[in-house]
Coordinates of C-alpha atoms in Angstrom, one line a residue:
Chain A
X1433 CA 21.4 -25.2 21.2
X1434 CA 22.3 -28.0 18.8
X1435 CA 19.0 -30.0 19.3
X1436 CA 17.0 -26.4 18.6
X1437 CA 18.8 -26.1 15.7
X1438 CA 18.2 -29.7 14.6
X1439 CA 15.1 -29.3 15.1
X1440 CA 14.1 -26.2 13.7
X1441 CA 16.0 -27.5 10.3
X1442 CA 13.9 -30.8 10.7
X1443 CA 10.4 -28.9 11.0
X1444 CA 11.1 -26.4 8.2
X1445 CA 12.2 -29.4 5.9
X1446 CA 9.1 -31.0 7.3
X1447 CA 6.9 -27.4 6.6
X1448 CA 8.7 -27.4 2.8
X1449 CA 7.4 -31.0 1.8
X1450 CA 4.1 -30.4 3.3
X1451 CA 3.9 -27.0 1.2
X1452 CA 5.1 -29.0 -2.3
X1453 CA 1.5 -31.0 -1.5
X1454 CA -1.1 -28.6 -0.2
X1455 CA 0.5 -24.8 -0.7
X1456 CA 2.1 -22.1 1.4
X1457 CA -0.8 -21.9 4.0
X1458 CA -0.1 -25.4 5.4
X1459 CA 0.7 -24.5 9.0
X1460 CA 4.6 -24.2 9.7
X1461 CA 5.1 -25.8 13.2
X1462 CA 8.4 -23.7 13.3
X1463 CA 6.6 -21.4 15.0
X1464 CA 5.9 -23.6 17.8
X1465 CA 9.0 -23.9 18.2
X1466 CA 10.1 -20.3 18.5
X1467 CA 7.4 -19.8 21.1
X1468 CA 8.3 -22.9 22.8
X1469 CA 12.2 -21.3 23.1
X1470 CA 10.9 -17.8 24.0
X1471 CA 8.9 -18.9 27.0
X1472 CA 11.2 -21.4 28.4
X1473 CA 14.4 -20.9 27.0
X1474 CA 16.9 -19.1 29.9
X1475 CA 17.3 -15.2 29.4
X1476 CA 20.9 -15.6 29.1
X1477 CA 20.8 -18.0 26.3
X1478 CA 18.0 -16.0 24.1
X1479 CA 21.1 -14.7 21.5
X1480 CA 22.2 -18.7 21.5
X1481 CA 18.6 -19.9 20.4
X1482 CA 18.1 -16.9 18.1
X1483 CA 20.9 -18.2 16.6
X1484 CA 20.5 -21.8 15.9
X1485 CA 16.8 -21.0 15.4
X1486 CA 17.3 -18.4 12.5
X1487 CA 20.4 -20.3 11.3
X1488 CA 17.7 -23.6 10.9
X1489 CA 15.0 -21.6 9.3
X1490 CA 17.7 -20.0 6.6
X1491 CA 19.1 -22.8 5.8
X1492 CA 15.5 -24.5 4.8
X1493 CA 14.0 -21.2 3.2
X1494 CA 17.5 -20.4 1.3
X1495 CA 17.5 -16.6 2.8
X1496 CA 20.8 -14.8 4.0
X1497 CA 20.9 -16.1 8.2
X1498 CA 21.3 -12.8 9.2
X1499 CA 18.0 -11.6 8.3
X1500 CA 16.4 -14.4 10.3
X1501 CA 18.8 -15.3 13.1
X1502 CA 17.5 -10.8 13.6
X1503 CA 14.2 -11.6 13.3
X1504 CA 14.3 -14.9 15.6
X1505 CA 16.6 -12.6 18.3
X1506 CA 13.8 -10.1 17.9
X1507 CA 10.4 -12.4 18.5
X1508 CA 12.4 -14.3 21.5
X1509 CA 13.3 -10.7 23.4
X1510 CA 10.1 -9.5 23.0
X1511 CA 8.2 -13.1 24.1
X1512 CA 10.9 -13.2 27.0
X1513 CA 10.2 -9.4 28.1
X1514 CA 6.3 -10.5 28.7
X1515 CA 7.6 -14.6 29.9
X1516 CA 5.7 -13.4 33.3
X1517 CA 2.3 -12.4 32.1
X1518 CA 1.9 -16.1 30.4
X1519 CA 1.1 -19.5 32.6
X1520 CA 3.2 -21.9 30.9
X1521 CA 1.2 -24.4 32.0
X1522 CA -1.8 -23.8 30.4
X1523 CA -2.2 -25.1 26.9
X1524 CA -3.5 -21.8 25.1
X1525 CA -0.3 -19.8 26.3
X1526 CA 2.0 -21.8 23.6
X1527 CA -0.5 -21.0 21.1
X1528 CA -0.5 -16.8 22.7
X1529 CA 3.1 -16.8 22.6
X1530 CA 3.3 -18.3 18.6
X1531 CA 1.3 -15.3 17.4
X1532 CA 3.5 -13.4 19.2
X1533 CA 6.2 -14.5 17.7
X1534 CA 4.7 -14.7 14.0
X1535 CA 3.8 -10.9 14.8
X1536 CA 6.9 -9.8 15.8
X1537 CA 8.7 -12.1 13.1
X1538 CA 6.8 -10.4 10.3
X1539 CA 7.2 -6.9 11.7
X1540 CA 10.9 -7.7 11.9
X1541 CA 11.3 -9.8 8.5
X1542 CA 9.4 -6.4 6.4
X1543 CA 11.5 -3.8 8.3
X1544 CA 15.2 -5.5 7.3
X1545 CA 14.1 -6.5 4.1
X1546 CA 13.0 -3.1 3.6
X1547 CA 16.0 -1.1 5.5
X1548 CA 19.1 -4.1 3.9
X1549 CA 17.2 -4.8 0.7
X1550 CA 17.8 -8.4 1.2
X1551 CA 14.4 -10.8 1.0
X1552 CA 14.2 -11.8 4.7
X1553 CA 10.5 -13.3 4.9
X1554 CA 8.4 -14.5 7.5
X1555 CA 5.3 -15.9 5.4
X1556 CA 0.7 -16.6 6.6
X1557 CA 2.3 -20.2 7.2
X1558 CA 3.8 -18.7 10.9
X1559 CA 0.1 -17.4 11.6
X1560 CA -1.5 -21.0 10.4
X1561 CA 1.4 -22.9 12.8
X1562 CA 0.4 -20.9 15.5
X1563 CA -3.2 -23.0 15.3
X1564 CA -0.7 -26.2 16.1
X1565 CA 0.2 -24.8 19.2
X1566 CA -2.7 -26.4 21.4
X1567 CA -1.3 -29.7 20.1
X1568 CA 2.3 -29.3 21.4
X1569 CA 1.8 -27.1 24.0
X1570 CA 1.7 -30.4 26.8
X1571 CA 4.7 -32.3 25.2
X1572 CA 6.4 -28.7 24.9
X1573 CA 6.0 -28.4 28.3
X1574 CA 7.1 -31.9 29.6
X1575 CA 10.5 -31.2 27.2
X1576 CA 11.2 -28.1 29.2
X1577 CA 10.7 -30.1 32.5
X1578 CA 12.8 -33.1 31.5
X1579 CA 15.4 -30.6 30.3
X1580 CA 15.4 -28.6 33.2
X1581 CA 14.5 -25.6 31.6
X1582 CA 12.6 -22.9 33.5
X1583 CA 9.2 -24.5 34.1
X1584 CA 8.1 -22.2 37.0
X1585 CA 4.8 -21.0 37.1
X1586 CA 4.2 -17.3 37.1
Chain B
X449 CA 24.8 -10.7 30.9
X450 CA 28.8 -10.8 31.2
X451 CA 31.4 -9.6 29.2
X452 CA 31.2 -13.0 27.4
X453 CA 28.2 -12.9 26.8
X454 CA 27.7 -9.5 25.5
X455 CA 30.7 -10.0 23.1
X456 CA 28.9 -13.0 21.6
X457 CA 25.8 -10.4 21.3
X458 CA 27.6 -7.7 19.5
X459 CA 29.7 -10.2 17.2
X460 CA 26.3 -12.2 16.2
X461 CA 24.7 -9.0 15.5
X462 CA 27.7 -7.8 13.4
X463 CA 27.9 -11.0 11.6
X464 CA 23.8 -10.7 10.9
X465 CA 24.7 -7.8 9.3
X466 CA 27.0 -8.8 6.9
X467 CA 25.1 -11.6 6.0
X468 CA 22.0 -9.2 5.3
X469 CA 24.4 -7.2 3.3
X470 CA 25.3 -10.3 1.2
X471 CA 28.7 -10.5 2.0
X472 CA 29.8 -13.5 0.0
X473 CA 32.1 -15.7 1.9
X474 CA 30.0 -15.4 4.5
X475 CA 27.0 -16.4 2.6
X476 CA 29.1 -19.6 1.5
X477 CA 29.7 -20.1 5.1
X478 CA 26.0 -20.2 5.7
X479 CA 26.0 -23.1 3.4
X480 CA 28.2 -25.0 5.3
X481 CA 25.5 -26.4 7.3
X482 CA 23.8 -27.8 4.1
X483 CA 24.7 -31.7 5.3
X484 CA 22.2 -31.2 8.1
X485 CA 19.1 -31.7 6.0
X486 CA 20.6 -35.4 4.4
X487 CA 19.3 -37.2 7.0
X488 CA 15.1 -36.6 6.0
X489 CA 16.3 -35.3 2.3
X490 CA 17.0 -39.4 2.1
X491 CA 14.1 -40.6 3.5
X492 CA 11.1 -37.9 1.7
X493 CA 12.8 -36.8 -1.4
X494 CA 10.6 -39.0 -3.9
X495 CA 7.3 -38.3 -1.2
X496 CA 6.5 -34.9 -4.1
X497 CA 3.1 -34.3 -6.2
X498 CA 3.9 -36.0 -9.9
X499 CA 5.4 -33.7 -12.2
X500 CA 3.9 -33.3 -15.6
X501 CA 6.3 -33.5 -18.1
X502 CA 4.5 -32.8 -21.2
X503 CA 5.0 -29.3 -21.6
X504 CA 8.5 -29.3 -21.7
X505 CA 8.6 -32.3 -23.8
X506 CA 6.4 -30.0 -26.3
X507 CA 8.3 -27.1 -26.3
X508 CA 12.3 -29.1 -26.0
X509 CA 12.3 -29.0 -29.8
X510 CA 11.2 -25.7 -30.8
X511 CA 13.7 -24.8 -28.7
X512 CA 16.7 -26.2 -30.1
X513 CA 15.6 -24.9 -33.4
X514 CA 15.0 -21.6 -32.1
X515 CA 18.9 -21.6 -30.7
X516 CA 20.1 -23.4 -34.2
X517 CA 18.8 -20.7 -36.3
X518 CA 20.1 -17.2 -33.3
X519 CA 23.7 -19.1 -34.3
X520 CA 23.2 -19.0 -37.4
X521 CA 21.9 -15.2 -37.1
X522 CA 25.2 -14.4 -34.7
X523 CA 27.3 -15.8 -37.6
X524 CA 26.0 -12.9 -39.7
X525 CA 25.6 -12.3 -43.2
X526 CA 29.2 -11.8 -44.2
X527 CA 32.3 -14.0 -43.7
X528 CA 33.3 -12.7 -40.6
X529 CA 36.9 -13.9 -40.7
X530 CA 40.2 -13.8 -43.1
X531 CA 41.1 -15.8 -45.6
X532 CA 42.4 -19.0 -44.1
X533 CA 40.6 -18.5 -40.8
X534 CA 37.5 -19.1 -39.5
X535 CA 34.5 -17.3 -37.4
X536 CA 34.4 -19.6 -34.1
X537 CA 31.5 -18.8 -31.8
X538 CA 32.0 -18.5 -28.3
X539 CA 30.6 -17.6 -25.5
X540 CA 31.5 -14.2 -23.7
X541 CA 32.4 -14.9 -19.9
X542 CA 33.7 -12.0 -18.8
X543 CA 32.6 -8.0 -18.6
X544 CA 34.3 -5.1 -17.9
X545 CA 32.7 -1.7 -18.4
X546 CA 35.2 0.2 -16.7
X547 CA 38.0 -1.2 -19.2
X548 CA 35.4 -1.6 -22.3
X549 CA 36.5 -4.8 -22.5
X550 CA 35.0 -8.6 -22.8
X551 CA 36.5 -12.0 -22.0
X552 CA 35.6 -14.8 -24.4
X553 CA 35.9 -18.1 -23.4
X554 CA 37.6 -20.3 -26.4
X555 CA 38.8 -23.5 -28.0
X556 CA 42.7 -23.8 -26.9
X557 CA 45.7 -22.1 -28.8
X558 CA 43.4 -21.3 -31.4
X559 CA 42.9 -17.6 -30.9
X560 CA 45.5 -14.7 -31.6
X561 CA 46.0 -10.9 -30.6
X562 CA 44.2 -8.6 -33.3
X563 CA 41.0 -11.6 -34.1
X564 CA 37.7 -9.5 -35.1
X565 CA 34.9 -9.8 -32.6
X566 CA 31.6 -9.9 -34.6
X567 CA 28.0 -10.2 -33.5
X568 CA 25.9 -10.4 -36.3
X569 CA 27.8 -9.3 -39.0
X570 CA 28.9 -6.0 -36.8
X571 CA 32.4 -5.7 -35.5
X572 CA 32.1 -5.6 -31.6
X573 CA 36.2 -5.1 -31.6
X574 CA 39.3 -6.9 -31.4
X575 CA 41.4 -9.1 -29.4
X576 CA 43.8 -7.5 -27.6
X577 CA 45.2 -10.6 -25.6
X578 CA 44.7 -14.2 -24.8
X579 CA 45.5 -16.0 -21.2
X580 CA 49.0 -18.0 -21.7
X581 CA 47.3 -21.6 -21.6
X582 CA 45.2 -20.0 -24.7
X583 CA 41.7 -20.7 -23.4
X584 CA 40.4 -17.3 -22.3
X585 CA 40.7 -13.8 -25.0
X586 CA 40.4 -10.4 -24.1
X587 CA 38.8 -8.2 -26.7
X588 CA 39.1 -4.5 -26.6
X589 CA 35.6 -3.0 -27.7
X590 CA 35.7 -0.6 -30.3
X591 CA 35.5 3.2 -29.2
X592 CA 38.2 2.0 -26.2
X593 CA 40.6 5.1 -26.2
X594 CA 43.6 2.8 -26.3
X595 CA 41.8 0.4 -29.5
X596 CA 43.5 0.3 -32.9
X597 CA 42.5 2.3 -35.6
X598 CA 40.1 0.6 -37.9
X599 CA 39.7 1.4 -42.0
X600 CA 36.0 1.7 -42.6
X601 CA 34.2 3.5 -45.7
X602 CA 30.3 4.4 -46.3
X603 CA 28.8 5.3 -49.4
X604 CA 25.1 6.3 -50.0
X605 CA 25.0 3.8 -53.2
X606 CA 26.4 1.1 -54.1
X607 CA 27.5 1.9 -57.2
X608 CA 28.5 5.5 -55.7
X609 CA 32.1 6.1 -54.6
X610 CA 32.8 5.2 -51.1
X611 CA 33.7 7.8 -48.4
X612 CA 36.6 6.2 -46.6
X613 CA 38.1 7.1 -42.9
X614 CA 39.5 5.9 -39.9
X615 CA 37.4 4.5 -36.6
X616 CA 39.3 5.4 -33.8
X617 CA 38.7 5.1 -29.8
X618 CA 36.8 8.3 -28.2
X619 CA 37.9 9.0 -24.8
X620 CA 35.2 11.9 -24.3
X621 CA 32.4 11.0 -26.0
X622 CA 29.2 8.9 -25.0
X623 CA 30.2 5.2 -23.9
X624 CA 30.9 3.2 -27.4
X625 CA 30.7 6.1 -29.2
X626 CA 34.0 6.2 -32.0
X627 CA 35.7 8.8 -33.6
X628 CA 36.0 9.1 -37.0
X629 CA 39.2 10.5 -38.4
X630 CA 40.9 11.8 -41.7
X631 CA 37.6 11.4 -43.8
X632 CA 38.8 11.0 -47.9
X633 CA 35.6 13.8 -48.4
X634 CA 34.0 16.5 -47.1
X635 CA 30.6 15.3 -48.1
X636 CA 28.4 15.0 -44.9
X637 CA 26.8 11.0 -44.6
X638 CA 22.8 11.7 -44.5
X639 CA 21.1 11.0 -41.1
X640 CA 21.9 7.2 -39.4
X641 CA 23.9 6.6 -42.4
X642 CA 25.7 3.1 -41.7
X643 CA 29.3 2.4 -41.9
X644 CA 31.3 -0.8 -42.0
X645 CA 35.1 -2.4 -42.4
X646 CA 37.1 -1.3 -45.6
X647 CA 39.7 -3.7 -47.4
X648 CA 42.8 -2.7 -46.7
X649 CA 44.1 -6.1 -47.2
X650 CA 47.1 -4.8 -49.9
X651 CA 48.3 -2.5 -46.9
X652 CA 49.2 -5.8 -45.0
X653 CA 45.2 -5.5 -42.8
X654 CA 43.8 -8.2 -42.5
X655 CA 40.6 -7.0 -41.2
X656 CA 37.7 -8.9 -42.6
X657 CA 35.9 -6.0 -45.3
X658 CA 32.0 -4.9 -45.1
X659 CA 31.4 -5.9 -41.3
X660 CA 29.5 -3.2 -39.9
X661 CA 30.7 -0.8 -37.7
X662 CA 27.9 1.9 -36.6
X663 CA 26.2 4.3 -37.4
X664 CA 27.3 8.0 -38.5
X665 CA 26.1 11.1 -36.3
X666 CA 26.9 14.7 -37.3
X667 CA 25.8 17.8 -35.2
X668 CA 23.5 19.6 -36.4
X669 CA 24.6 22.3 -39.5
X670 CA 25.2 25.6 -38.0
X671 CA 23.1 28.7 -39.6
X672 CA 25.2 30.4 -41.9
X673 CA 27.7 27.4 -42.0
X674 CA 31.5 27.7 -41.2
X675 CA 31.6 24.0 -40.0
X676 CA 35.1 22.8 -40.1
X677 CA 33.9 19.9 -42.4
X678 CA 37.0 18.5 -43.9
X679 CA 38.3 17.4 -40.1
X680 CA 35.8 14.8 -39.7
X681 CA 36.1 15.8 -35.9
X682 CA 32.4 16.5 -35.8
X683 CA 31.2 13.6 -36.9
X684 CA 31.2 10.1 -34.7
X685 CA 30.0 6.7 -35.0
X686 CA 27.5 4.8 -33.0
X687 CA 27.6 1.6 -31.9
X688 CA 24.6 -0.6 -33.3
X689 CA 24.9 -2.7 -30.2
X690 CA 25.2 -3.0 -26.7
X691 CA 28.3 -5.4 -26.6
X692 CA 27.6 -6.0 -22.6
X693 CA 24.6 -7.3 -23.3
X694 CA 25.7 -10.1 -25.6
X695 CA 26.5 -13.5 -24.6
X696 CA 27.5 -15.1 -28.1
X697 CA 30.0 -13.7 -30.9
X698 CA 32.0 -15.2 -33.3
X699 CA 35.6 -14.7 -33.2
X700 CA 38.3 -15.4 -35.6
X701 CA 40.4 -18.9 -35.1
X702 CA 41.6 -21.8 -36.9
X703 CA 39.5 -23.7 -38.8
X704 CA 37.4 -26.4 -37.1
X705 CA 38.7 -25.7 -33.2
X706 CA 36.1 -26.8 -31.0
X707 CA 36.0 -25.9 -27.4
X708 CA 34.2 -28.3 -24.5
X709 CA 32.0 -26.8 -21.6
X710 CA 32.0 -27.9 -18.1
X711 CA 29.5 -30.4 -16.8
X712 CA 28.5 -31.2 -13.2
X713 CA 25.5 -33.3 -12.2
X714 CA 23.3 -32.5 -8.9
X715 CA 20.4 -33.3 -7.3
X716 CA 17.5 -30.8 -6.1
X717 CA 17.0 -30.6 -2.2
X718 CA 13.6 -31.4 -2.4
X719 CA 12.8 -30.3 1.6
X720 CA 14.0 -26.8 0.8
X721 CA 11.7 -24.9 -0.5
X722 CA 11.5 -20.6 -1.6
X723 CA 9.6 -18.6 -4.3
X724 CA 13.2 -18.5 -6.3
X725 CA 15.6 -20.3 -4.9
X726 CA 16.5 -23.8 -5.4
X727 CA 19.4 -25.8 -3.4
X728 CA 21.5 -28.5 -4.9
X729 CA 23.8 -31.1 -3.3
X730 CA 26.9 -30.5 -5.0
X731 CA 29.2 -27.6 -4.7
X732 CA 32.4 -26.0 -5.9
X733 CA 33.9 -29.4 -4.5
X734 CA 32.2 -31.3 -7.7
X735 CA 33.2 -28.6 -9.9
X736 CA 30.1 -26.1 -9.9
X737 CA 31.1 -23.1 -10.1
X738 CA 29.0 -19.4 -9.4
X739 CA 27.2 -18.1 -12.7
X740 CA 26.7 -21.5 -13.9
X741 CA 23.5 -22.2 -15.8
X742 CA 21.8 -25.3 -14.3
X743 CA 19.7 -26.8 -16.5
X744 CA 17.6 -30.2 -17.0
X745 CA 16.6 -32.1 -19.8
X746 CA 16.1 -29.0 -22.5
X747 CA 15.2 -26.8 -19.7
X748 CA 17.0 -24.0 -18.1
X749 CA 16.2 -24.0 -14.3
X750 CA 18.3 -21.2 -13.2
X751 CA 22.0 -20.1 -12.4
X752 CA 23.8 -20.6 -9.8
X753 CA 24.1 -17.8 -7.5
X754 CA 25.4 -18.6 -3.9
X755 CA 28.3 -21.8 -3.7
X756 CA 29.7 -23.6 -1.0
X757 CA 32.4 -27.2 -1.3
X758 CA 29.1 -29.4 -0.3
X759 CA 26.1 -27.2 -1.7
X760 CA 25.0 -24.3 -3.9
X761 CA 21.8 -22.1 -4.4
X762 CA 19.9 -21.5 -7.7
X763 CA 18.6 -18.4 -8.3
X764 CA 15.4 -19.1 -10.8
X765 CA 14.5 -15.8 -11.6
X766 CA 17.4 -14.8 -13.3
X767 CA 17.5 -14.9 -16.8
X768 CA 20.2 -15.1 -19.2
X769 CA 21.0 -12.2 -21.3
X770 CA 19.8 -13.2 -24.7
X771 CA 16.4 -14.5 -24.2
X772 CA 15.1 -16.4 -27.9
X773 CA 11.6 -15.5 -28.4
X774 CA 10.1 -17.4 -30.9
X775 CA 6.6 -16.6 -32.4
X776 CA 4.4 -19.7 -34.0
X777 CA 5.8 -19.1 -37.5
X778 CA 9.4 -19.9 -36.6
X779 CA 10.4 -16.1 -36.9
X780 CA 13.1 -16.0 -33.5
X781 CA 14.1 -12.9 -32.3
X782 CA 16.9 -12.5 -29.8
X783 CA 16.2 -9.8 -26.9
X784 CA 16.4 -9.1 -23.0
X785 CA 13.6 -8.9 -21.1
X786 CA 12.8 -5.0 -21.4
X787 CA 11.5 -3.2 -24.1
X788 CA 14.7 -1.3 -25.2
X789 CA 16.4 -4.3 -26.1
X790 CA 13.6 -5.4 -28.6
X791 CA 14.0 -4.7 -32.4
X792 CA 12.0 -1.4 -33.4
X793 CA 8.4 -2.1 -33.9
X794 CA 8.9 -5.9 -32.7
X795 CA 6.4 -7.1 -29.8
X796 CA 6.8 -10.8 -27.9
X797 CA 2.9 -12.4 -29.1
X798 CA 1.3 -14.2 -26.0
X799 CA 2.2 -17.7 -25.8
X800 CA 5.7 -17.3 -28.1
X801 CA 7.9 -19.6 -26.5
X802 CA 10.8 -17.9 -24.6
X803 CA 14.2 -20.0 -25.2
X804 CA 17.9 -19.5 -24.7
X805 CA 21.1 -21.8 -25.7
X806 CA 24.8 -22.2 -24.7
X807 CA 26.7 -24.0 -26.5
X808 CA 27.7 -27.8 -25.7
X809 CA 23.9 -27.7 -24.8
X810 CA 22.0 -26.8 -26.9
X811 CA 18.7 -24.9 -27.3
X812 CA 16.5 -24.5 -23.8
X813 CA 13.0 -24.0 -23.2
X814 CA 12.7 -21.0 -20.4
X815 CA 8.7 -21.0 -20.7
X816 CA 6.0 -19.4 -22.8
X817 CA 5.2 -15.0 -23.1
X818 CA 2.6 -15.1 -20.3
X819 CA 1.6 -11.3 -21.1
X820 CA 3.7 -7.6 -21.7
X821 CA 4.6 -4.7 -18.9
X822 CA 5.3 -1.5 -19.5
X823 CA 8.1 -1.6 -16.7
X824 CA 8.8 -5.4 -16.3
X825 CA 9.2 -6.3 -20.5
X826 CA 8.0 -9.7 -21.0
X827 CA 6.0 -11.9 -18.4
X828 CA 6.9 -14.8 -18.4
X829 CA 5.0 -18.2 -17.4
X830 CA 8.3 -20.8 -16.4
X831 CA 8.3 -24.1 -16.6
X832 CA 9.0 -26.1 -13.1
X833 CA 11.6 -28.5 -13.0
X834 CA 11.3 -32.0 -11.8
X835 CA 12.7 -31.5 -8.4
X836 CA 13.0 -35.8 -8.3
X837 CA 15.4 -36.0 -10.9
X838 CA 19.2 -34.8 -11.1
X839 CA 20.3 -31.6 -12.7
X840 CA 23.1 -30.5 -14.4
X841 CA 25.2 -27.3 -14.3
X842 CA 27.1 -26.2 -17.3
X843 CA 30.1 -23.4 -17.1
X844 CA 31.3 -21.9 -20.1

């Protein structure tokens, strides 16, 4: 949980610089990331990733946590619900799963701004991160073998 | 899932929902983690597009004359103090609309119960108390119900005889709204008539004379008359300001007392990055404190609006309350962003530089009148910091 939260602090800092050069559509490779925890993270841990994933992205974006540790719990249920219909080994399913997640995240982020009044955003950069996925989706899956994460094929 | 894990569900959702409703500690909290993002903040921080600073170096002095000559203005045309005092200014800190009251921040010891409170050359009220180490007053607005009566007078010329009568507090009437008591005529004042401060100094009042007060209202004359007119009961005065919208008065104190601001210095997180927030890498443990302004070299970035020991949050899209709108010609007008607060008939030009000033500081450049909206007031086009170079915030 640490290193995901580590690391989604590290790609949004990484996503923020890359903005300050070339705008808000650069691709955010947090995204990736969500995916990557929503298809191999365990079921019982989803609230614990949610957690250090929306905690990481708030503190980078400067929003309230709570909107985005929601939205984070939110993208990861639904990508874990439909874990079975994806082969993880394949290197389109990361990329699948990450507009998944930037759907469900925007859904999410409108709704509770909307219903708390609080900004809670999700941004085009998820979409254009999701276009990074075919990239990372072999060393994602290597990580979740070497960490013993569930790797099985369905 | 077990009964562990479903209690760590249900508290992480509760505790998503009181972040989402802004509870404040917990927002603070959030910040806690802030020391995470030192490690690449060290290594990229200067890795940022080159700033262009010419703008702002442009603008930094029509600035500082735009908030010489709104301290000047907030002084007002009369002496607004008694003989052997003086009119400091000071910034207000503190409002309280349930109490009608204001806090000033001022120089030390130099401030006593009953000072006048004047905004340009209008009597905003009086101070009621001051904090025992001296440094904070408590001013009682006028048309509080519990306020001290004030001698006023209005007369239509000003060679004509002057109608005198009390200002008193109005607990039923409109917010601000004062009563007018035992009028020395029956004579009715004609329509907006203004009123101001009377010398009563040979009754032992101090009360600086001809600061204005308001202006009279009477109801409307009654067919056939039979108005009670000698009471004065149906006439009131209106305030000519709204005193919670102020942010600079001049209050009555010795001579020559200055008072000092607080400074802090900070650096921008440069790998942080939102539409209106900024983040800084000091906190309330360097002194910062929530509501500070934060500014940078003549320019006001934003206030500080979320604070942690090790971090805090700017918020860049507030404003402060007095915005200084100065037109090419030098003419500066002080206003909020909407169109009620701007003098009749008055209208921002595009391109007027939009300034504002606090004291210890100094005049700041906000940006340049980008256009005009009905609902929104003044557009404004900001200028960006330089998120490579430090910041400073300044309290009151």
């Amino acid at each position: 949980m640490i290193v995901l939260l580590a690391l989604a602090v590290l790609m949004g800092q990484l996503h923020a610089l890359g903005a300050a050069w070339a705008g808000a559509f650069v691709p955010d490779p947090f995204v990736c990331l969500a995916a990557f925890a929503g298809l191999y993270w365990p079921r019982r841990g989803l609230a614990g990733a949610a957690l250090a994933l929306g905690l990481g992205r708030a503190l980078v974006i400067m929003e309230p946590a709570g909107g985005q540790v929601l939205c984070a719990w939110g993208a990861l249920l639904v990508l874990a619900s439909q874990r079975e219909a994806f082969d993880r080994g394949r290197p389109a399913t990361l990329a699948a799963a990450a507009l998944l997640v930037a759907v469900t995240w925007t859904v999410l982020a409108w709704l509770l701004a909307l219903i708390s009044g609080a900004p809670v955003s999700a941004g085009l950069s998820l979409f254009t991160g999701a276009a990074l996925a075919p990239l990372l989706a072999r060393p994602a899956h290597r990580a979740a073998a070497f960490a013993r994460l569930n790797v099985r094929r369905s | 899932m077990g009964d562990k894990g479903r209690a760590f569900g249900v508290a992480l959702f509760a505790g998503c929902v009181l972040s989402l409703g802004g509870l404040s500690p917990l927002r603070s909290l959030e910040q806690g983690l802030a020391p995470l993002l030192q490690p690449l903040e060290g290594l990229v921080s200067h890795w940022l597009p080159a700033h262009d600073a010419e703008p702002l170096a442009v603008l930094r002095e029509p600035a500082e004359q735009a908030f010489a000559a709104w301290q000047r203005d907030v002084r007002g045309p009369v002496r607004a103090a008694s003989p052997g005092r003086d009119a400091l200014l000071v910034p207000v800190v503190g409002r309280d609309r349930e109490r009608r009251e204001l806090q000033l921040a001022v120089p030390p010891g130099s401030v006593e119960p009953d000072a006048a409170v004047c905004h340009r050359g209008v009597l905003i009220g009086l101070v009621t108390a001051v904090s025992p180490d001296g440094v904070l007053a408590t001013v009682s607005l006028l048309g509080q119900p519990q306020a001290r009566p004030v001698a006023a007078e209005w007369c239509v010329q000003p060679e004509a005889r002057p109608v005198s009568f009390l200002v008193t507090g109005n607990a039923r009437g409109a917010e601000g709204t004062m009563s007018v008591e035992a009028p020395s005529s029956s004579v009715r004042p004609p329509a907006n008539q203004l009123a101001w401060t009377r010398d009563v100094s040979a009754l032992g009042d101090d009360l600086p004379p001809h600061l204005l007060l308001g202006r009279l209202a009477a109801p409307a004359e009654q067919p056939g008359g039979g108005l009670a007119r000698a009471s004065g009961a149906d006439l009131a005065l209106l305030p000519l300001l709204d005193a919670y919208a102020i942010d600079l008065v001049t209050v009555e104190g010795e001579p020559g007392a200055m008072r000092g601001c607080r400074h802090a210095g900070a650096r921008v997180f440069t790998t942080c990055r939102a539409g209106r927030t900024l983040r800084l890498d000091a906190g309330s443990g360097a002194g910062l404190r929530r509501g500070d302004w934060v500014v940078q070299d003549g320019l006001f970035v934003g206030v500080i609006s979320v604070i942690s020991p090790w971090s805090a949050l700017v918020d860049t899209e507030t404003l402060p309350a007095t915005l200084l709108v100065m037109s090419p010609a030098g003419e500066v007008v002080g206003c909020g962003v909407l169109p009620p607060s701007w003098p009749a008939g008055w209208q921002p030009g595009r391109g007027d530089l939009v300034a504002a000033g606090r004291l210890g500081v100094g005049g700041l450049v906000i940006g340049t009148v980008e256009g005009l909206d009905d609902d929104d007031g003044i557009e404004i086009a900001r200028l960006p910091p330089d998120l490579t170079r430090p910041v400073m915030a300044v309290g009151p």
